[in-house]
CSV table of C-alpha atoms in Angstrom, one decimal:
chain,number,residue,atom,x,y,z
A,9,MET,CA,17.0,52.5,206.9
A,10,GLN,CA,14.3,53.6,204.5
A,11,PHE,CA,14.8,56.3,202.0
A,12,SER,CA,12.3,58.6,203.8
A,13,GLN,CA,14.5,58.4,206.9
A,14,VAL,CA,17.7,59.5,205.2
A,15,SER,CA,18.3,63.2,205.9
A,16,LYS,CA,19.5,65.5,203.1
A,17,VAL,CA,23.1,66.8,203.2
A,18,ASP,CA,23.2,70.4,204.5
A,19,THR,CA,25.1,72.0,201.6
A,20,SER,CA,24.5,75.5,203.1
A,21,ARG,CA,27.4,74.8,205.4
A,22,TRP,CA,29.8,73.8,202.7
A,23,ILE,CA,32.6,76.0,201.6
A,24,LYS,CA,33.2,76.2,197.8
A,25,SER,CA,36.5,74.5,196.9
A,26,ILE,CA,39.4,76.8,195.9
A,27,GLN,CA,41.9,73.9,195.7
A,28,GLY,CA,42.3,74.5,192.0
A,29,TRP,CA,44.1,77.8,192.6
A,30,SER,CA,44.8,78.2,196.4
A,31,TRP,CA,48.4,77.0,195.8
A,32,ILE,CA,49.1,80.5,194.5
A,33,ILE,CA,48.6,81.8,198.0
A,34,THR,CA,51.5,79.6,199.2
A,35,ILE,CA,53.9,80.8,196.5
A,36,LEU,CA,52.9,84.4,197.0
A,37,TRP,CA,53.2,84.3,200.8
A,38,ILE,CA,56.6,82.5,200.7
A,39,THR,CA,57.9,84.9,198.1
A,40,ILE,CA,56.7,88.1,199.8
A,41,ALA,CA,57.7,86.9,203.3
A,42,ASN,CA,61.2,86.1,202.1
A,43,ILE,CA,61.5,89.6,200.7
A,44,TRP,CA,59.8,91.5,203.6
A,45,LYS,CA,60.0,89.5,206.8
A,46,PRO,CA,57.1,91.0,208.7
A,47,PHE,CA,54.8,89.5,206.0
A,48,GLY,CA,55.6,86.2,207.6
A,49,LEU,CA,53.1,87.1,210.3
A,50,TYR,CA,50.3,86.4,207.8
A,51,GLY,CA,51.3,82.8,208.3
A,52,LEU,CA,49.2,83.0,211.4
A,53,VAL,CA,46.2,83.4,209.2
A,54,CYS,CA,47.0,80.0,207.6
A,55,MET,CA,47.2,78.5,211.1
A,56,PHE,CA,44.0,79.9,212.5
A,57,THR,CA,41.7,79.7,209.4
A,58,PRO,CA,41.3,75.9,209.8
A,59,ILE,CA,40.6,76.3,213.5
A,60,ILE,CA,37.9,78.9,212.8
A,61,ILE,CA,36.3,76.8,210.1
A,62,ALA,CA,36.3,73.8,212.5
A,63,LEU,CA,34.8,75.8,215.4
A,64,SER,CA,32.1,76.9,213.0
A,65,GLY,CA,31.0,73.2,212.9
A,66,ARG,CA,32.5,72.4,209.5
A,67,GLY,CA,35.2,70.0,210.8
A,68,LYS,CA,38.1,69.4,208.4
A,69,MET,CA,36.5,71.2,205.5
A,70,HIS,CA,39.5,73.6,205.3
A,71,CYS,CA,41.7,70.6,204.5
A,72,ALA,CA,39.6,69.4,201.6
A,73,ARG,CA,38.4,72.6,200.1
A,74,VAL,CA,40.8,75.5,201.0
A,75,CYS,CA,44.3,74.5,202.3
A,76,PRO,CA,46.9,76.3,200.1
A,77,ARG,CA,49.7,74.0,201.2
A,78,GLY,CA,47.8,70.9,200.3
A,79,SER,CA,46.9,72.3,196.9
A,80,PHE,CA,50.5,73.3,196.3
A,81,ILE,CA,51.9,69.9,197.3
A,82,ARG,CA,49.4,68.0,195.2
A,83,LEU,CA,50.1,70.1,192.1
A,84,PHE,CA,53.9,69.9,192.3
A,85,THR,CA,54.3,66.3,193.4
A,86,LYS,CA,51.5,64.4,191.5
A,87,LYS,CA,53.8,63.6,188.5
A,88,ILE,CA,56.9,62.7,190.6
A,89,SER,CA,55.3,60.9,193.5
A,90,LEU,CA,56.8,57.4,194.0
A,91,GLY,CA,53.6,56.1,195.6
A,92,LEU,CA,55.3,54.1,198.3
A,93,THR,CA,53.2,52.7,201.1
A,94,ARG,CA,53.4,54.8,204.2
A,95,PRO,CA,54.8,53.0,207.3
A,96,ARG,CA,52.0,51.7,209.5
A,97,PHE,CA,53.1,53.7,212.5
A,98,MET,CA,52.2,56.9,210.7
A,99,ASN,CA,48.6,55.9,210.9
A,100,SER,CA,48.6,55.5,214.7
A,101,ARG,CA,47.0,58.1,217.0
A,102,ALA,CA,50.2,58.0,219.0
A,103,PHE,CA,52.3,59.2,216.0
A,104,HIS,CA,49.8,61.9,215.3
A,105,TRP,CA,50.0,63.1,218.9
A,106,VAL,CA,53.8,63.0,219.0
A,107,LEU,CA,54.1,64.9,215.7
A,108,TRP,CA,51.4,67.4,216.9
A,109,GLY,CA,53.2,67.9,220.2
A,110,MET,CA,56.6,68.4,218.6
A,111,MET,CA,55.4,70.9,216.0
A,112,MET,CA,53.1,72.8,218.3
A,113,GLY,CA,55.7,72.8,221.1
A,114,THR,CA,58.4,74.0,218.7
A,115,PHE,CA,56.2,76.7,217.3
A,116,LEU,CA,55.1,77.9,220.7
A,117,GLY,CA,58.7,77.9,222.0
A,118,LEU,CA,59.9,79.8,219.0
A,119,PHE,CA,57.0,82.2,219.2
A,120,ILE,CA,57.6,83.0,222.9
A,121,TYR,CA,61.3,83.4,222.3
A,122,THR,CA,61.1,85.6,219.2
A,123,ALA,CA,58.0,87.7,219.9
A,124,PRO,CA,59.9,90.2,222.1
A,125,GLN,CA,62.5,90.7,219.3
A,126,GLY,CA,60.0,92.4,217.0
A,127,VAL,CA,58.0,91.8,213.9
A,128,TYR,CA,61.0,91.2,211.6
A,129,VAL,CA,62.3,88.3,213.7
A,130,LEU,CA,58.9,86.9,214.5
A,131,GLY,CA,57.8,87.1,210.9
A,132,ASN,CA,60.9,85.4,209.8
A,133,THR,CA,60.5,82.7,212.5
A,134,ILE,CA,56.9,81.9,211.3
A,135,LEU,CA,58.1,81.9,207.7
A,136,VAL,CA,61.0,79.4,208.4
A,137,PHE,CA,58.7,77.2,210.5
A,138,MET,CA,56.1,77.0,207.7
A,139,GLU,CA,58.8,76.5,205.1
A,140,VAL,CA,60.1,73.5,207.1
A,141,ALA,CA,56.6,72.1,207.3
A,142,THR,CA,56.1,72.7,203.6
A,143,GLY,CA,59.4,70.9,202.9
A,144,LEU,CA,58.3,67.9,205.0
A,145,ALA,CA,55.0,67.9,203.1
A,146,PHE,CA,56.9,68.0,199.8
A,147,ILE,CA,59.1,65.0,200.9
A,148,PHE,CA,56.0,63.1,201.9
A,149,GLY,CA,54.4,63.9,198.6
A,150,ILE,CA,57.3,62.6,196.6
A,151,LEU,CA,57.8,59.5,198.7
A,152,PHE,CA,54.2,58.4,199.3
A,153,THR,CA,51.2,60.1,197.6
A,154,PRO,CA,50.8,63.8,196.7
A,155,ARG,CA,48.8,64.6,199.8
A,156,ALA,CA,50.3,62.2,202.2
A,157,TRP,CA,51.3,65.0,204.5
A,158,CYS,CA,47.6,65.8,204.9
A,159,THR,CA,47.0,62.5,206.7
A,160,VAL,CA,49.4,63.6,209.5
A,161,CYS,CA,49.2,67.4,209.3
A,162,PRO,CA,49.0,68.9,212.8
A,163,MET,CA,46.4,71.4,211.7
A,164,GLY,CA,44.2,68.7,210.2
A,165,PHE,CA,44.7,66.7,213.4
A,166,THR,CA,43.7,69.7,215.4
A,167,THR,CA,40.5,70.4,213.4
A,168,GLY,CA,39.6,66.7,213.5
A,169,ASN,CA,39.8,66.7,217.2
A,170,LEU,CA,37.8,69.9,217.4
A,171,ARG,CA,35.1,68.3,215.3
A,172,THR,CA,35.0,65.3,217.7
A,173,LEU,CA,34.8,67.6,220.7
A,174,LEU,CA,32.0,69.6,219.1
A,175,GLU,CA,30.1,66.4,218.2
A,176,ARG,CA,30.4,65.2,221.8
A,177,LYS,CA,29.2,68.5,223.1
A,178,GLY,CA,26.2,68.4,220.8
A,179,LYS,CA,25.3,64.8,221.9
A,180,ASN,CA,25.6,65.7,225.5
A,181,GLY,CA,23.5,68.9,225.2
A,182,LYS,CA,25.6,71.3,227.2
A,183,GLY,CA,28.9,69.5,226.8
A,184,ALA,CA,29.0,67.9,230.2
């Protein structure tokens, strides 16, 4: 391909990285939600922000430039990470789908079960669910690499799949 045929990168669609400080959001949210349970509902913002960014055509940009959990895990595990090689099965699409199904199924079940019980119970449920995911991410960061969780994160997997669907829709015109 000749130089004149290479298109320029569209930087107008980029989101400025806040990875240097977004970890503070994780600490504040967990702290406040543990004190006042309804604040746990703001965890839904963390779940829907990557989807909104992906649907805007920016793919997994949230993962690389925004994600407070990824920033938190990187910061606090980079000096203690053992750097072990991840098992090969963790790279498979099947593993990603199973993990995604387990986490989304668990979340949906808990949400349906606790929503009628009020904002205190629902906020606490979202908090505990996200604390467990953060704990898993921390374990992955210590065992493998600081952002090893990011390679299997269900939200990253969801946004990657949304990107693929949007690209297919764009290639087919109307999405067939």
